[in-house]
PDB file of C-alpha atoms in Angstrom:
ATOM      1  CA  MET A   1     238.848 252.677 -84.520  1.00  0.00           C
ATOM      2  CA  VAL A   2     236.157 255.127 -85.596  1.00  0.00           C
ATOM      3  CA  PRO A   3     236.745 258.711 -84.369  1.00  0.00           C
ATOM      4  CA  LEU A   4     233.561 260.761 -84.255  1.00  0.00           C
ATOM      5  CA  ALA A   5     234.166 264.071 -82.457  1.00  0.00           C
ATOM      6  CA  HIS A   6     237.131 266.213 -81.534  1.00  0.00           C
ATOM      7  CA  PRO A   7     238.225 265.995 -77.891  1.00  0.00           C
ATOM      8  CA  ASP A   8     237.277 268.940 -75.690  1.00  0.00           C
ATOM      9  CA  ALA A   9     239.775 269.621 -72.881  1.00  0.00           C
ATOM     10  CA  SER A  10     236.994 271.021 -70.693  1.00  0.00           C
ATOM     11  CA  LYS A  11     235.170 267.663 -70.722  1.00  0.00           C
ATOM     12  CA  GLU A  12     235.847 264.540 -68.690  1.00  0.00           C
ATOM     13  CA  VAL A  13     236.793 261.480 -70.780  1.00  0.00           C
ATOM     14  CA  CYS A  14     234.774 258.304 -70.094  1.00  0.00           C
ATOM     15  CA  LEU A  15     235.668 254.829 -71.339  1.00  0.00           C
ATOM     16  CA  TYR A  16     233.054 252.045 -71.374  1.00  0.00           C
ATOM     17  CA  CYS A  17     234.218 248.504 -72.222  1.00  0.00           C
ATOM     18  CA  ASP A  18     232.624 245.080 -72.514  1.00  0.00           C
ATOM     19  CA  ALA A  19     233.557 241.600 -73.690  1.00  0.00           C
ATOM     20  CA  SER A  20     231.668 238.513 -74.830  1.00  0.00           C
ATOM     21  CA  GLN A  21     232.811 234.981 -75.629  1.00  0.00           C
ATOM     22  CA  GLU A  22     234.439 235.939 -78.945  1.00  0.00           C
ATOM     23  CA  PHE A  23     234.487 239.745 -79.167  1.00  0.00           C
ATOM     24  CA  TRP A  24     235.290 242.883 -77.167  1.00  0.00           C
ATOM     25  CA  GLY A  25     234.223 246.474 -77.636  1.00  0.00           C
ATOM     26  CA  ALA A  26     234.570 249.945 -76.185  1.00  0.00           C
ATOM     27  CA  ILE A  27     233.192 253.441 -76.530  1.00  0.00           C
ATOM     28  CA  CYS A  28     235.039 256.589 -75.492  1.00  0.00           C
ATOM     29  CA  THR A  29     233.001 259.704 -74.730  1.00  0.00           C
ATOM     30  CA  GLY A  30     233.406 263.210 -73.398  1.00  0.00           C
ATOM     31  CA  VAL A  31     231.017 264.648 -70.802  1.00  0.00           C
ATOM     32  CA  ASP A  32     230.816 267.956 -68.950  1.00  0.00           C
ATOM     33  CA  GLN A  33     232.074 267.658 -65.381  1.00  0.00           C
ATOM     34  CA  SER A  34     228.812 269.169 -64.135  1.00  0.00           C
ATOM     35  CA  ASP A  35     226.920 266.226 -65.702  1.00  0.00           C
ATOM     36  CA  LEU A  36     228.906 263.583 -63.790  1.00  0.00           C
ATOM     37  CA  SER A  37     226.716 263.969 -60.694  1.00  0.00           C
ATOM     38  CA  ASN A  38     223.630 263.045 -62.759  1.00  0.00           C
ATOM     39  CA  PRO A  39     222.555 259.449 -63.411  1.00  0.00           C
ATOM     40  CA  LEU A  40     224.243 258.025 -66.519  1.00  0.00           C
ATOM     41  CA  SER A  41     220.998 258.100 -68.510  1.00  0.00           C
ATOM     42  CA  GLN A  42     220.757 261.877 -67.945  1.00  0.00           C
ATOM     43  CA  GLN A  43     224.352 262.729 -68.870  1.00  0.00           C
ATOM     44  CA  ASN A  44     225.070 264.391 -72.219  1.00  0.00           C
ATOM     45  CA  HIS A  45     227.978 262.433 -73.749  1.00  0.00           C
ATOM     46  CA  SER A  46     229.684 263.304 -77.030  1.00  0.00           C
ATOM     47  CA  THR A  47     231.097 260.201 -78.692  1.00  0.00           C
ATOM     48  CA  LEU A  48     234.836 260.358 -79.365  1.00  0.00           C
ATOM     49  CA  ALA A  49     235.599 256.831 -80.638  1.00  0.00           C
ATOM     50  CA  PHE A  50     234.359 253.258 -80.967  1.00  0.00           C
ATOM     51  CA  LEU A  51     236.697 250.260 -80.770  1.00  0.00           C
ATOM     52  CA  SER A  52     236.143 246.537 -81.163  1.00  0.00           C
ATOM     53  CA  GLY A  53     238.014 243.345 -81.833  1.00  0.00           C
ATOM     54  CA  LYS A  54     237.782 239.577 -82.016  1.00  0.00           C
ATOM     55  CA  PHE A  55     239.563 237.295 -79.565  1.00  0.00           C
ATOM     56  CA  THR A  56     241.960 234.706 -80.971  1.00  0.00           C
ATOM     57  CA  PRO A  57     240.994 231.053 -80.373  1.00  0.00           C
ATOM     58  CA  ALA A  58     243.360 230.953 -77.373  1.00  0.00           C
ATOM     59  CA  GLN A  59     242.017 234.233 -75.962  1.00  0.00           C
ATOM     60  CA  SER A  60     238.420 233.033 -76.342  1.00  0.00           C
ATOM     61  CA  ARG A  61     239.199 230.354 -73.729  1.00  0.00           C
ATOM     62  CA  TRP A  62     240.176 232.984 -71.136  1.00  0.00           C
ATOM     63  CA  PRO A  63     237.894 233.459 -68.111  1.00  0.00           C
ATOM     64  CA  THR A  64     235.399 236.328 -68.380  1.00  0.00           C
ATOM     65  CA  ILE A  65     237.350 238.589 -66.027  1.00  0.00           C
ATOM     66  CA  GLU A  66     240.461 238.268 -68.233  1.00  0.00           C
ATOM     67  CA  LYS A  67     238.461 239.176 -71.340  1.00  0.00           C
ATOM     68  CA  GLU A  68     236.957 242.210 -69.601  1.00  0.00           C
ATOM     69  CA  ALA A  69     240.426 243.299 -68.434  1.00  0.00           C
ATOM     70  CA  PHE A  70     241.815 242.839 -71.954  1.00  0.00           C
ATOM     71  CA  ALA A  71     239.099 245.132 -73.350  1.00  0.00           C
ATOM     72  CA  ILE A  72     239.995 247.828 -70.810  1.00  0.00           C
ATOM     73  CA  VAL A  73     243.770 247.601 -71.316  1.00  0.00           C
ATOM     74  CA  GLU A  74     243.604 247.375 -75.123  1.00  0.00           C
ATOM     75  CA  SER A  75     241.196 250.324 -75.294  1.00  0.00           C
ATOM     76  CA  ALA A  76     243.324 252.432 -72.947  1.00  0.00           C
ATOM     77  CA  LYS A  77     246.419 251.680 -75.069  1.00  0.00           C
ATOM     78  CA  ARG A  78     244.745 252.570 -78.357  1.00  0.00           C
ATOM     79  CA  LEU A  79     243.050 255.675 -76.950  1.00  0.00           C
ATOM     80  CA  GLU A  80     245.947 256.895 -74.816  1.00  0.00           C
ATOM     81  CA  TYR A  81     245.969 260.203 -76.666  1.00  0.00           C
ATOM     82  CA  LEU A  82     242.421 260.846 -75.395  1.00  0.00           C
ATOM     83  CA  CYS A  83     242.814 259.420 -71.889  1.00  0.00           C
ATOM     84  CA  ASP A  84     246.122 260.900 -70.741  1.00  0.00           C
ATOM     85  CA  GLY A  85     244.964 264.486 -70.239  1.00  0.00           C
ATOM     86  CA  GLY A  86     246.985 266.041 -73.044  1.00  0.00           C
ATOM     87  CA  HIS A  87     250.552 267.248 -73.383  1.00  0.00           C
ATOM     88  CA  THR A  88     252.112 270.660 -72.849  1.00  0.00           C
ATOM     89  CA  HIS A  89     255.343 270.103 -74.834  1.00  0.00           C
ATOM     90  CA  ASN A  90     257.175 272.375 -72.355  1.00  0.00           C
ATOM     91  CA  SER A  91     260.303 270.236 -72.727  1.00  0.00           C
ATOM     92  CA  LEU A  92     260.500 271.236 -76.408  1.00  0.00           C
ATOM     93  CA  GLU A  93     260.411 274.923 -75.487  1.00  0.00           C
ATOM     94  CA  GLU A  94     263.163 274.493 -72.884  1.00  0.00           C
ATOM     95  CA  ALA A  95     265.532 272.648 -75.240  1.00  0.00           C
TER      96      ALA A  95
END
């Protein structure tokens, strides 16, 4: 994982994933909510992280849809701290 910018709570988090025969990759970005109505090419994204990996020999025999799903799930797991909307830690204050 390569973190590039600090998350901004006012921005929407976007996750873009792809997979090929042997590899998978993802990019996580932040974008202003006002930009989301614009075409993707006109949105101003700030890069938060890049991820990638190589499929094992068994995984490389999976159908394409399984590889694409793996890239999404693996990226969401690794970047959960960016994708979950943050934590308030209210339970610590109430203890």
